[in-house]
């Protein structure tokens, strides 16, 4: 029923850009805050960016501030992450996350791998 499907990952060289997408289905997307998390190999999952349900409040991890842009299109039930000036340390599995605190409902996508090498 509930689905969060990430796409857009792949292999890129340092300094290049990549755009990730998350397609949401099975819940009222416009009521949920959305986030991108990532998990580098051998490390714990960490928050990359968060956007409120309306898109009016956005937070970024210090490590990506100024390089990444999170956005959402509630009409299309889609979350995006534009990643610029990629670094090797950005290599990770990137996860889409939906959160509705009023109902304590949270959903995770299965992730998409981003590898920045050279």
N, CA and C of each residue as an Amber inpcrd file, in Angstrom:
protein
   354
   0.8390000  -1.2030000   0.0000000   0.0000000   0.0000000   0.0000000
   0.8750000   1.2530000   0.0000000   1.5820000   1.4980000   1.1090000
   2.4770000   2.6450000   1.1990000   3.7670000   2.3400000   0.4570000
   4.1830000   3.2710000  -0.3980000   5.4100000   3.1080000  -1.1540000
   6.1930000   4.4070000  -1.2140000   7.4860000   4.3120000  -0.9870000
   8.4280000   5.3890000  -1.2370000   9.5360000   4.7900000  -2.0840000
   9.6590000   5.2430000  -3.3120000  10.5930000   4.6510000  -4.2510000
  11.5900000   5.6970000  -4.7120000  12.8490000   5.5170000  -4.3110000
  13.9140000   6.4280000  -4.7070000  14.4650000   6.0340000  -6.0740000
  14.9470000   7.0220000  -6.8010000  15.5920000   6.7790000  -8.0780000
  16.5910000   7.8950000  -8.3560000  17.4800000   7.6580000  -9.2950000
  18.4320000   8.6680000  -9.7200000  19.8480000   8.4550000  -9.2460000
  20.0820000   7.4520000  -8.4230000  21.4240000   7.1790000  -7.9570000
  22.3010000   6.6320000  -9.0660000  23.6010000   6.6090000  -8.8010000
  24.5370000   6.1060000  -9.7820000  25.9590000   6.4840000  -9.4410000
  26.8470000   6.2850000 -10.4030000  28.2660000   6.5750000 -10.2490000
  28.6030000   7.8950000 -10.9250000  29.2120000   8.8030000 -10.1640000
  29.6200000  10.1020000 -10.7020000  31.0130000  10.4460000 -10.2070000
  31.6510000  11.3760000 -10.8910000  32.9660000  11.8520000 -10.4920000
  32.8480000  13.0420000  -9.5510000  33.8540000  13.2660000  -8.7110000
  33.8220000  14.4380000  -7.8350000  33.6130000  15.7200000  -8.6220000
  32.7970000  16.6010000  -8.0570000  32.4910000  17.8670000  -8.6940000
  31.2640000  17.8450000  -9.5730000  30.7970000  16.6760000  -9.9260000
  29.6210000  16.5650000 -10.7780000  28.3370000  16.6600000  -9.9670000
  27.2090000  16.6690000 -10.6570000  25.9040000  16.8100000 -10.0320000
  25.0340000  15.5970000 -10.3010000  24.0370000  15.4390000  -9.4480000
  23.1020000  14.3380000  -9.5720000  21.7930000  14.7560000  -8.9230000
  20.6870000  14.3010000  -9.4750000  19.3790000  14.5920000  -8.8950000
  18.6790000  13.2920000  -8.5100000  18.2610000  13.2110000  -7.2550000
  17.5150000  12.0700000  -6.7570000  16.0310000  12.4000000  -6.7010000
  15.2120000  11.3980000  -6.9280000  13.7700000  11.5460000  -6.8450000
  13.1990000  10.4980000  -5.9070000  12.0820000  10.8330000  -5.2830000
  11.3520000   9.9010000  -4.4350000   9.8810000  10.0010000  -4.8050000
   9.3350000   8.9220000  -5.3110000   7.9230000   8.8660000  -5.6790000
   7.1310000   8.2300000  -4.5420000   6.1110000   8.9290000  -4.0600000
   5.3270000   8.4820000  -2.9160000   3.9270000   8.0560000  -3.3370000
   3.4510000   6.9890000  -2.7280000   2.1050000   6.4900000  -2.9950000
   1.5290000   5.8490000  -1.7400000   0.2030000   5.8640000  -1.6190000
  -0.4660000   5.1460000  -0.5510000  -0.7140000   5.9290000   0.7230000
  -0.4040000   7.2100000   0.7300000  -0.6800000   8.0580000   1.8850000
  -0.8240000   9.5030000   1.4230000  -1.3000000  10.3540000   2.3300000
  -1.5290000  11.7550000   1.9760000  -0.2120000  12.5120000   2.0510000
   0.4860000  12.5270000   0.9410000   1.8380000  13.0720000   0.8570000
   1.9230000  14.5050000   1.3770000   0.9390000  15.3250000   1.0590000
   0.9840000  16.7450000   1.3960000   0.9170000  17.0230000   2.8960000
   0.5710000  16.0440000   3.6920000   0.5100000  16.2150000   5.1390000
   1.7930000  15.7860000   5.8480000   2.7210000  15.2280000   5.1150000
   3.9240000  14.6650000   5.7040000   5.1360000  15.5430000   5.4730000
   5.9070000  15.7540000   6.5320000   7.2530000  16.2670000   6.3520000
   8.0850000  15.1920000   5.6660000   8.9840000  15.6050000   4.8040000
   9.8040000  14.6650000   4.0550000  11.2830000  14.9410000   4.2940000
  12.0620000  13.8850000   4.2850000  13.4900000  14.0150000   4.5250000
  14.2750000  13.1060000   3.6040000  15.5130000  13.5040000   3.3720000
  16.5100000  12.6240000   2.7820000  17.5130000  12.2560000   3.8650000
  17.7380000  10.9790000   4.0350000  18.7950000  10.4560000   4.8810000
  19.8130000   9.7450000   4.0020000  20.9860000   9.5170000   4.5490000
  21.9720000   8.7270000   3.8240000  22.7690000   7.8800000   4.8030000
  23.2800000   6.7770000   4.3010000  24.0870000   5.8780000   5.1020000
  25.3410000   5.5130000   4.3200000  26.4690000   6.1380000   4.6700000
  27.7300000   5.7670000   4.0290000  28.1210000   4.3480000   4.4250000
  28.9360000   3.6990000   3.6270000  29.3620000   2.3370000   3.9720000
  30.0780000   2.3110000   5.3200000  29.6410000   1.4210000   6.1960000
  30.2550000   1.2700000   7.4980000  29.8780000   2.3110000   8.5280000
  28.9470000   3.1950000   8.1950000  28.5500000   4.2490000   9.1220000
  27.0440000   4.2110000   9.3800000  26.6100000   4.9950000  10.3660000
  25.1990000   5.0670000  10.7030000  24.4540000   5.9970000   9.7530000
  23.1650000   5.7910000   9.6690000  22.3190000   6.6360000   8.8500000
  22.2630000   8.0450000   9.4410000  22.3120000   9.0570000   8.5740000
  22.3150000  10.4310000   9.0200000  21.3440000  11.2700000   8.1900000
  20.8100000  12.3090000   8.8160000  19.9000000  13.2200000   8.1320000
  20.6780000  14.1120000   7.1730000  20.1950000  14.2120000   5.9520000
  20.7870000  15.0820000   4.9430000  20.0180000  16.3850000   4.8390000
  18.7050000  16.2860000   4.6980000  17.8650000  17.4660000   4.5470000
  16.4280000  17.1150000   4.8880000  15.6960000  18.1130000   5.3280000
  14.2970000  17.9380000   5.6830000  13.4890000  19.0970000   5.1410000
  12.2640000  18.8140000   4.7080000  11.3660000  19.8380000   4.2110000
   9.9950000  19.6160000   4.8290000   9.3750000  20.6910000   5.2950000
   8.0780000  20.5950000   5.9370000   7.0030000  20.2230000   4.9220000
   5.8240000  19.9030000   5.4320000   4.7450000  19.4380000   4.5650000
   4.3730000  20.4520000   3.4850000   4.4590000  21.7270000   3.8200000
   4.1270000  22.7820000   2.8650000   5.3120000  23.2210000   2.0190000
   6.5070000  22.8230000   2.4080000   7.7070000  23.2640000   1.7250000
   8.2420000  24.5910000   2.2250000   7.6520000  25.1380000   3.2690000
   8.0330000  26.4650000   3.7520000   9.1870000  26.4510000   4.7440000
   9.5020000  25.2840000   5.2960000  10.6120000  25.1720000   6.2310000
  11.5580000  24.0810000   5.7710000  12.8330000  24.4290000   5.6410000
  13.8370000  23.5010000   5.1360000  15.0640000  23.5180000   6.0350000
  15.6100000  22.3540000   6.3050000  16.8320000  22.2180000   7.0860000
  17.8170000  21.3270000   6.3480000  19.1190000  21.6710000   6.4570000
  20.1760000  20.8920000   5.8400000  21.2390000  20.5290000   6.8650000
  21.8340000  19.3730000   6.6820000  23.0290000  19.0550000   7.4380000
  24.1460000  20.0020000   7.0200000  25.0190000  20.3370000   7.9700000
  26.1190000  21.2470000   7.6600000  26.9900000  20.7300000   6.5160000
  27.1140000  19.4330000   6.4180000  27.9880000  18.8360000   5.4210000
  27.5100000  19.0320000   3.9870000  26.2280000  19.3350000   3.8110000
  25.6850000  19.4950000   2.4620000  25.1560000  20.8920000   2.1980000
  25.1250000  21.7360000   3.2060000  24.5890000  23.0790000   3.0650000
  25.3530000  23.8540000   1.9920000  24.6040000  24.4640000   1.0930000
  25.2080000  25.2000000   0.0030000  25.4620000  24.3760000  -1.2380000
  25.3570000  23.0590000  -1.1240000  25.5960000  22.1690000  -2.2600000
  24.3390000  21.4120000  -2.6890000  23.5110000  21.0380000  -1.7240000
  22.3140000  20.2560000  -1.9990000  21.0750000  21.1330000  -1.8650000
  20.0450000  20.7930000  -2.6190000  18.7620000  21.4890000  -2.5450000
  17.6480000  20.4570000  -2.4630000  16.8520000  20.5290000  -1.4000000
  15.6990000  19.6590000  -1.2620000  14.4530000  20.4210000  -1.7110000
  13.5510000  19.7310000  -2.3830000  12.3070000  20.3420000  -2.8230000
  11.2240000  19.2740000  -2.9120000   9.9900000  19.7130000  -3.0420000
   8.8890000  18.7700000  -3.1540000   7.8110000  19.3340000  -4.0630000
   7.0590000  18.4430000  -4.6670000   5.9190000  18.8110000  -5.4930000
   4.7320000  18.0140000  -4.9780000   3.9120000  18.6490000  -4.1530000
   2.7990000  17.9410000  -3.5340000   1.7490000  17.4950000  -4.5480000
   1.6520000  18.1940000  -5.6580000   0.7090000  17.8070000  -6.6970000
   1.1290000  16.5170000  -7.3840000   2.4290000  16.2280000  -7.3820000
   2.9540000  15.0310000  -8.0230000   3.4070000  13.9700000  -7.0250000
   3.2260000  14.2340000  -5.7320000   3.6610000  13.2990000  -4.6910000
   5.1290000  12.9180000  -4.8660000   5.9620000  13.9300000  -5.0610000
   7.3640000  13.6900000  -5.3700000   8.2770000  14.5430000  -4.5030000
   9.3360000  13.9340000  -4.0110000  10.3960000  14.6040000  -3.2710000
  11.6630000  14.5600000  -4.1120000  12.4180000  15.6520000  -4.1330000
  13.6260000  15.7390000  -4.9390000  14.8210000  16.1480000  -4.0920000
  15.9940000  15.7550000  -4.5400000  17.2430000  16.2130000  -3.9370000
  18.2330000  16.4970000  -5.0560000  18.5070000  17.7720000  -5.2800000
  19.5150000  18.1760000  -6.2410000  20.8550000  18.2250000  -5.5210000
  21.8180000  17.4540000  -5.9890000  23.1260000  17.3570000  -5.3650000
  24.1720000  17.9240000  -6.3200000  24.8420000  18.9690000  -5.8870000
  25.8640000  19.6190000  -6.6880000  27.2250000  19.5040000  -6.0070000
  28.2710000  19.7000000  -6.7840000  29.6390000  19.6720000  -6.2620000
  29.8820000  18.4500000  -5.3950000  29.5510000  17.3080000  -5.9180000
  29.6260000  16.0750000  -5.1440000  31.0590000  15.7330000  -4.7550000
  31.1870000  15.1760000  -3.5600000  32.4680000  14.7910000  -2.9920000
  32.4720000  13.2920000  -2.7140000  33.6460000  12.6850000  -2.6420000
  33.6930000  11.2550000  -2.3130000  32.9690000  10.9140000  -1.0180000
  33.0110000  11.8050000  -0.0330000  32.3360000  11.5480000   1.2290000
  30.8140000  11.5940000   1.1380000  30.2800000  11.9850000  -0.0110000
  28.8450000  11.9140000  -0.2420000  28.3970000  10.5110000  -0.6370000
  29.3360000   9.6350000  -0.8790000  29.0140000   8.2600000  -1.2470000
  28.1970000   7.5990000  -0.1460000  27.0240000   7.1000000  -0.5030000
  26.1250000   6.5160000   0.4820000  24.8830000   5.9810000  -0.2110000
  24.1220000   5.1930000   0.5250000  22.7700000   4.8650000   0.1140000
  21.8680000   5.9790000   0.6290000  21.1160000   6.5740000  -0.2540000
  20.2370000   7.6850000   0.0940000  18.8090000   7.1910000   0.2260000
  18.1650000   7.5720000   1.3440000  16.8300000   7.1070000   1.6710000
  15.8330000   8.2550000   1.7440000  14.6680000   8.0160000   1.2450000
  13.5350000   8.9160000   1.3680000  12.7550000   8.5480000   2.6290000
  12.3240000   9.5620000   3.3960000  11.6350000   9.3350000   4.6660000
  10.4510000  10.2760000   4.7930000   9.3010000   9.7310000   5.1590000
   8.0820000  10.5050000   5.3610000   7.6800000  10.4540000   6.8230000
   7.2690000  11.5910000   7.3750000   6.9310000  11.6630000   8.7930000
   5.7110000  12.5490000   9.0260000   4.7440000  12.0190000   9.7670000
   3.5520000  12.7620000  10.1720000   3.4320000  12.5840000  11.6800000
   3.9530000  13.5350000  12.4230000   4.0750000  13.3910000  13.8720000
   2.7310000  13.3440000  14.5860000   1.7250000  14.0070000  14.0520000
   0.4090000  14.0320000  14.6880000  -0.1480000  12.6130000  14.8290000
   0.0680000  11.8040000  13.8290000  -0.4030000  10.4250000  13.8430000
   0.6980000   9.4300000  14.1650000   1.9000000   9.9290000  14.3940000
   3.0680000   9.0890000  14.6540000   3.2460000   8.0450000  13.5560000
   3.0960000   8.4950000  12.3230000   3.2830000   7.6180000  11.1860000
   4.5550000   8.0020000  10.4400000   5.3810000   7.0070000  10.1770000
   6.6530000   7.2180000   9.5100000   6.8960000   6.1040000   8.5060000
   7.4560000   6.4760000   7.3530000   7.7140000   5.5100000   6.2980000
   9.0970000   5.7300000   5.7110000   9.7450000   4.6320000   5.3580000
  11.0650000   4.6580000   4.7460000  11.0180000   4.0650000   3.3450000
  11.7930000   4.6580000   2.4530000  12.0480000   4.0360000   1.1740000
  13.1440000   2.9950000   1.3110000  13.4310000   2.3060000   0.2250000
  14.4340000   1.2460000   0.2520000  15.8300000   1.7270000  -0.1150000
  15.9390000   2.9390000  -0.6150000  17.2350000   3.5460000  -0.8480000
  17.7220000   3.4590000  -2.2860000  18.5980000   4.3810000  -2.6320000
  19.2840000   4.3730000  -3.9180000  20.7510000   4.7250000  -3.6820000
  21.6430000   4.0150000  -4.3420000  23.0730000   4.1500000  -4.0920000
  23.6780000   5.2590000  -4.9390000  24.4110000   6.1460000  -4.2710000
  25.1870000   7.1910000  -4.9300000  26.6610000   6.9350000  -4.6370000
  27.4510000   6.7970000  -5.6920000  28.8800000   6.5830000  -5.5490000
  29.6320000   7.7060000  -6.2370000  30.4620000   8.4090000  -5.4760000
  31.2820000   9.4930000  -6.0040000  32.7330000   9.0380000  -5.9300000
  33.3300000   8.8100000  -7.0690000  34.6650000   8.2200000  -7.1000000
  35.6100000   8.9550000  -8.0300000  36.8580000   8.8780000  -7.6950000
  38.0220000   9.3910000  -8.3970000  38.7750000  10.3950000  -7.5390000
